[in-house]
Amino acid sequence: MSVPWNSIKQNKPAIFDWLVFSISILMSLIFPTLQNLATSPEFSGWMLASLGLYTAGLWLKHRPVHYRLAKQGKEQTNFFILLFLLIGHWVIMVAAVMLSEDAFRWIVGLPPLPKYKPESAFRMFTGIFTAALLTWLAFRPGGKHKKSLTEKYLFRRELAADIVLICGVSMLSFVFWEESILSTMATMRMDSIGDICMLFVFLSLAYMLFYMPLRYLYLIEDHKRQAWRRLLLIFILILVRGLFTTLRF
């Protein structure tokens, strides 16, 4: 039985969305609370691994996507949407870089940072610069493309990119969304319809600010009405799950 590669290529954004959603939920079952993970010595290593996978995926996927878009003449993005995605991506990267610092220092042989020490200006600048560099890696323009690139090479490169991006974004989604943003629902008041509406607005904005920037290289090709319906369905499932979690508390 041959693998339906053409169908997979056409539905990659949908596969990406559903796999990230499923894997992040599975990880939340393995690690019931972020506190257990955050207080473990492996937490910073997890963050560094997810950041490394995500960075590798960005580098691998950028060329095949922009090569395909250049051939189709579709490299256009609304300025305000692009600005929103840029800001969201930079904020996520700043947090990820800061949380993965301990593991990075251990790998390069630097001593661990003392606890409760005020942030130095150099560390803050390094984190901001690294986050800006990673944001540029995702949002940089396509540039010129070599004519010698073959469809087979581009397909294999993008397939590898999709795999590592799914792994990296799933891990980031677990830490930042499943066990951070959704866990705040347990402390929010829901005594009236107004409280529920405010919660819905908060989660909607948080979901767009977190998830949309991380799927930018899929979004520039996947912005049809069907894609927005799929993202809305996933968000509704996340919201229902969060409500059940809150009621359990």
Tab-separated table of C-alpha atoms in Angstrom:
chain	number	residue	atom	x	y	z
A	1	MET	CA	0.000	0.000	0.000
A	2	SER	CA	1.604	3.272	-1.103
A	3	VAL	CA	1.609	6.337	1.113
A	4	PRO	CA	-0.770	9.033	-0.277
A	5	TRP	CA	1.898	11.740	-0.324
A	6	ASN	CA	-0.127	14.120	-2.477
A	7	SER	CA	-2.991	14.087	0.013
A	8	ILE	CA	-0.552	14.568	2.908
A	9	LYS	CA	1.123	17.504	1.147
A	10	GLN	CA	-2.224	19.228	0.624
A	11	ASN	CA	-3.348	18.697	4.219
A	12	LYS	CA	-0.094	19.342	6.069
A	13	PRO	CA	-1.389	22.398	7.961
A	14	ALA	CA	-4.395	20.402	9.214
A	15	ILE	CA	-2.157	17.473	10.190
A	16	PHE	CA	0.156	19.897	11.985
A	17	ASP	CA	-2.699	21.500	13.961
A	18	TRP	CA	-4.321	18.253	15.049
A	19	LEU	CA	-1.031	16.552	15.962
A	20	VAL	CA	0.116	19.530	18.054
A	21	PHE	CA	-3.267	19.578	19.798
A	22	SER	CA	-3.195	15.818	20.472
A	23	ILE	CA	0.450	15.566	21.544
A	24	SER	CA	0.226	18.528	23.934
A	25	ILE	CA	-2.828	16.948	25.598
A	26	LEU	CA	-1.022	13.608	25.829
A	27	MET	CA	1.911	15.339	27.513
A	28	SER	CA	-0.455	16.966	29.993
A	29	LEU	CA	-1.622	13.477	30.967
A	30	ILE	CA	1.979	12.378	31.493
A	31	PHE	CA	2.778	15.521	33.510
A	32	PRO	CA	-0.473	16.342	35.376
A	33	THR	CA	0.731	19.743	36.625
A	34	LEU	CA	3.415	22.082	35.405
A	35	GLN	CA	4.629	22.475	38.959
A	36	ASN	CA	5.908	18.908	38.937
A	37	LEU	CA	7.780	19.578	35.708
A	38	ALA	CA	8.904	23.120	36.504
A	39	THR	CA	10.483	22.099	39.816
A	40	SER	CA	12.360	19.189	38.265
A	41	PRO	CA	15.953	19.555	37.088
A	42	GLU	CA	14.903	18.411	33.609
A	43	PHE	CA	12.564	21.366	32.994
A	44	SER	CA	15.159	23.699	31.491
A	45	GLY	CA	16.436	20.835	29.347
A	46	TRP	CA	12.940	20.243	28.011
A	47	MET	CA	12.656	23.909	27.116
A	48	LEU	CA	16.054	23.941	25.406
A	49	ALA	CA	15.162	20.788	23.449
A	50	SER	CA	11.826	22.224	22.296
A	51	LEU	CA	13.492	25.490	21.320
A	52	GLY	CA	16.198	23.607	19.412
A	53	LEU	CA	13.639	21.488	17.557
A	54	TYR	CA	11.570	24.534	16.695
A	55	THR	CA	14.610	26.455	15.441
A	56	ALA	CA	15.748	23.541	13.298
A	57	GLY	CA	12.249	23.231	11.868
A	58	LEU	CA	12.177	26.928	10.965
A	59	TRP	CA	15.484	26.699	9.135
A	60	LEU	CA	14.490	23.556	7.238
A	61	LYS	CA	10.981	24.658	6.247
A	62	HIS	CA	11.641	28.265	5.237
A	63	ARG	CA	13.271	27.557	1.876
A	64	PRO	CA	10.766	24.955	0.567
A	65	VAL	CA	7.777	27.123	1.563
A	66	HIS	CA	9.061	30.330	-0.006
A	67	TYR	CA	10.310	28.485	-3.077
A	68	ARG	CA	6.796	27.125	-3.599
A	69	LEU	CA	5.166	30.492	-2.923
A	70	ALA	CA	7.522	32.267	-5.320
A	71	LYS	CA	6.583	29.848	-8.092
A	72	GLN	CA	2.896	30.488	-7.367
A	73	GLY	CA	3.339	34.255	-6.952
A	74	LYS	CA	1.563	34.307	-3.563
A	75	GLU	CA	4.127	35.836	-1.189
A	76	GLN	CA	1.828	38.464	0.339
A	77	THR	CA	0.885	39.033	3.990
A	78	ASN	CA	-1.325	41.718	5.511
A	79	PHE	CA	0.866	44.244	7.361
A	80	PHE	CA	-1.223	44.386	10.559
A	81	ILE	CA	-1.505	40.599	10.783
A	82	LEU	CA	2.225	40.296	10.195
A	83	LEU	CA	2.947	42.845	12.945
A	84	PHE	CA	0.697	40.966	15.387
A	85	LEU	CA	2.440	37.680	14.587
A	86	LEU	CA	5.892	39.253	14.893
A	87	ILE	CA	5.173	40.633	18.363
A	88	GLY	CA	3.612	37.379	19.548
A	89	HIS	CA	6.492	35.299	18.229
A	90	TRP	CA	9.086	37.540	19.869
A	91	VAL	CA	7.326	37.368	23.253
A	92	ILE	CA	7.178	33.565	23.104
A	93	MET	CA	10.833	33.316	22.112
A	94	VAL	CA	11.946	35.632	24.937
A	95	ALA	CA	10.188	33.422	27.491
A	96	ALA	CA	11.534	30.201	25.931
A	97	VAL	CA	15.110	31.509	25.825
A	98	MET	CA	14.989	32.609	29.471
A	99	LEU	CA	13.544	29.291	30.642
A	100	SER	CA	16.143	27.241	28.733
A	101	GLU	CA	19.147	29.217	30.004
A	102	ASP	CA	20.068	26.835	32.829
A	103	ALA	CA	20.318	23.856	30.478
A	104	PHE	CA	22.355	25.857	27.979
A	105	ARG	CA	24.817	26.952	30.685
A	106	TRP	CA	25.193	23.326	31.799
A	107	ILE	CA	25.931	22.175	28.228
A	108	VAL	CA	28.619	24.807	27.624
A	109	GLY	CA	30.157	24.231	31.068
A	110	LEU	CA	29.171	27.489	32.767
A	111	PRO	CA	28.250	27.491	36.467
A	112	PRO	CA	24.540	27.649	37.309
A	113	LEU	CA	23.075	31.023	38.108
A	114	PRO	CA	22.336	31.738	41.789
A	115	LYS	CA	18.678	31.840	42.680
A	116	TYR	CA	16.899	35.089	43.505
A	117	LYS	CA	19.622	37.138	41.827
A	118	PRO	CA	18.390	40.222	39.948
A	119	GLU	CA	18.508	39.991	36.177
A	120	SER	CA	21.632	41.571	34.721
A	121	ALA	CA	21.429	43.931	31.776
A	122	PHE	CA	23.693	41.639	29.713
A	123	ARG	CA	21.464	38.600	30.279
A	124	MET	CA	18.371	40.556	29.356
A	125	PHE	CA	20.022	41.922	26.215
A	126	THR	CA	21.226	38.428	25.221
A	127	GLY	CA	17.746	36.969	25.672
A	128	ILE	CA	16.074	39.775	23.735
A	129	PHE	CA	18.637	39.569	20.916
A	130	THR	CA	18.351	35.767	20.668
A	131	ALA	CA	14.555	36.007	20.569
A	132	ALA	CA	14.777	38.645	17.837
A	133	LEU	CA	17.150	36.417	15.849
A	134	LEU	CA	14.761	33.454	16.089
A	135	THR	CA	11.861	35.688	15.072
A	136	TRP	CA	13.834	36.869	12.044
A	137	LEU	CA	14.544	33.233	11.182
A	138	ALA	CA	10.800	32.589	10.918
A	139	PHE	CA	9.642	35.849	9.306
A	140	ARG	CA	12.553	36.694	7.020
A	141	PRO	CA	11.675	37.137	3.322
A	142	GLY	CA	12.203	34.354	0.846
A	143	GLY	CA	15.009	35.930	-1.177
A	144	LYS	CA	16.466	34.353	-4.298
A	145	HIS	CA	16.095	30.629	-4.877
A	146	LYS	CA	18.513	28.343	-6.641
A	147	LYS	CA	17.145	26.844	-9.822
A	148	SER	CA	19.119	23.675	-9.124
A	149	LEU	CA	16.844	22.722	-6.223
A	150	THR	CA	14.914	19.569	-7.050
A	151	GLU	CA	11.372	18.762	-5.972
A	152	LYS	CA	12.651	15.582	-4.316
A	153	TYR	CA	15.157	17.497	-2.185
A	154	LEU	CA	12.600	20.133	-1.209
A	155	PHE	CA	10.039	17.463	-0.307
A	156	ARG	CA	12.458	15.576	1.941
A	157	ARG	CA	13.663	18.783	3.566
A	158	GLU	CA	10.130	19.977	4.276
A	159	LEU	CA	9.082	16.564	5.597
A	160	ALA	CA	11.937	16.654	8.110
A	161	ALA	CA	10.952	20.224	8.990
A	162	ASP	CA	7.330	19.241	9.599
A	163	ILE	CA	8.369	16.438	11.949
A	164	VAL	CA	10.659	18.563	14.115
A	165	LEU	CA	8.215	21.499	14.100
A	166	ILE	CA	5.412	19.261	15.336
A	167	CYS	CA	7.631	18.020	18.163
A	168	GLY	CA	8.921	21.475	19.094
A	169	VAL	CA	5.582	23.297	18.948
A	170	SER	CA	3.845	20.491	20.851
A	171	MET	CA	6.340	20.829	23.698
A	172	LEU	CA	6.025	24.619	23.704
A	173	SER	CA	2.244	24.292	23.591
A	174	PHE	CA	2.289	21.970	26.571
A	175	VAL	CA	4.368	24.338	28.703
A	176	PHE	CA	2.937	27.708	27.684
A	177	TRP	CA	-0.662	26.835	26.872
A	178	GLU	CA	-1.802	23.572	28.417
A	179	GLU	CA	-0.158	24.028	31.811
A	180	SER	CA	0.266	27.793	32.080
A	181	ILE	CA	-2.565	29.722	30.433
A	182	LEU	CA	-5.251	27.077	30.884
A	183	SER	CA	-4.217	26.448	34.482
A	184	THR	CA	-5.056	30.083	35.289
A	185	MET	CA	-8.699	29.252	34.591
A	186	ALA	CA	-8.809	27.422	37.922
A	187	THR	CA	-8.186	30.720	39.762
A	188	MET	CA	-10.659	32.836	37.762
A	189	ARG	CA	-14.154	33.645	38.952
A	190	MET	CA	-17.042	32.352	36.864
A	191	ASP	CA	-20.024	33.494	38.930
A	192	SER	CA	-21.862	35.241	36.119
A	193	ILE	CA	-22.292	35.373	32.364
A	194	GLY	CA	-20.012	38.426	32.296
A	195	ASP	CA	-17.194	36.474	33.954
A	196	ILE	CA	-17.551	33.679	31.400
A	197	CYS	CA	-17.539	36.172	28.503
A	198	MET	CA	-14.411	37.877	29.846
A	199	LEU	CA	-12.757	34.502	30.220
A	200	PHE	CA	-13.649	33.626	26.640
A	201	VAL	CA	-12.178	36.919	25.376
A	202	PHE	CA	-9.009	36.410	27.426
A	203	LEU	CA	-8.483	32.873	26.163
A	204	SER	CA	-9.225	33.872	22.570
A	205	LEU	CA	-6.582	36.595	22.621
A	206	ALA	CA	-4.093	34.348	24.429
A	207	TYR	CA	-4.681	31.534	21.938
A	208	MET	CA	-4.109	33.810	18.945
A	209	LEU	CA	-1.055	35.434	20.520
A	210	PHE	CA	0.519	32.089	21.380
A	211	TYR	CA	-0.387	29.618	18.667
A	212	MET	CA	-0.726	31.658	15.490
A	213	PRO	CA	2.868	32.989	15.454
A	214	LEU	CA	4.296	29.491	15.921
A	215	ARG	CA	2.466	28.236	12.804
A	216	TYR	CA	3.404	31.227	10.638
A	217	LEU	CA	5.132	29.151	7.942
A	218	TYR	CA	1.904	27.160	7.604
A	219	LEU	CA	-0.356	30.198	7.893
A	220	ILE	CA	1.099	31.974	4.846
A	221	GLU	CA	-0.186	29.078	2.733
A	222	ASP	CA	-3.130	28.025	4.884
A	223	HIS	CA	-5.375	31.056	5.337
A	224	LYS	CA	-8.570	29.876	3.678
A	225	ARG	CA	-11.940	29.764	5.396
A	226	GLN	CA	-11.582	26.038	6.052
A	227	ALA	CA	-8.357	26.649	7.986
A	228	TRP	CA	-9.968	29.269	10.230
A	229	ARG	CA	-12.896	26.916	10.904
A	230	ARG	CA	-10.443	24.204	11.915
A	231	LEU	CA	-8.566	26.536	14.257
A	232	LEU	CA	-11.874	27.681	15.758
A	233	LEU	CA	-12.896	24.057	16.347
A	234	ILE	CA	-9.577	23.303	18.045
A	235	PHE	CA	-9.945	26.391	20.212
A	236	ILE	CA	-13.482	25.366	21.235
A	237	LEU	CA	-12.190	21.929	22.223
A	238	ILE	CA	-9.406	23.560	24.246
A	239	LEU	CA	-11.909	25.876	25.921
A	240	VAL	CA	-14.281	23.026	26.814
A	241	ARG	CA	-11.379	21.047	28.228
A	242	GLY	CA	-10.288	24.066	30.263
A	243	LEU	CA	-13.805	24.533	31.621
A	244	PHE	CA	-13.968	20.898	32.701
A	245	THR	CA	-10.579	21.313	34.379
A	246	THR	CA	-11.811	24.397	36.227
A	247	LEU	CA	-15.005	22.701	37.386
A	248	ARG	CA	-12.943	19.798	38.678
A	249	PHE	CA	-11.094	22.209	40.924
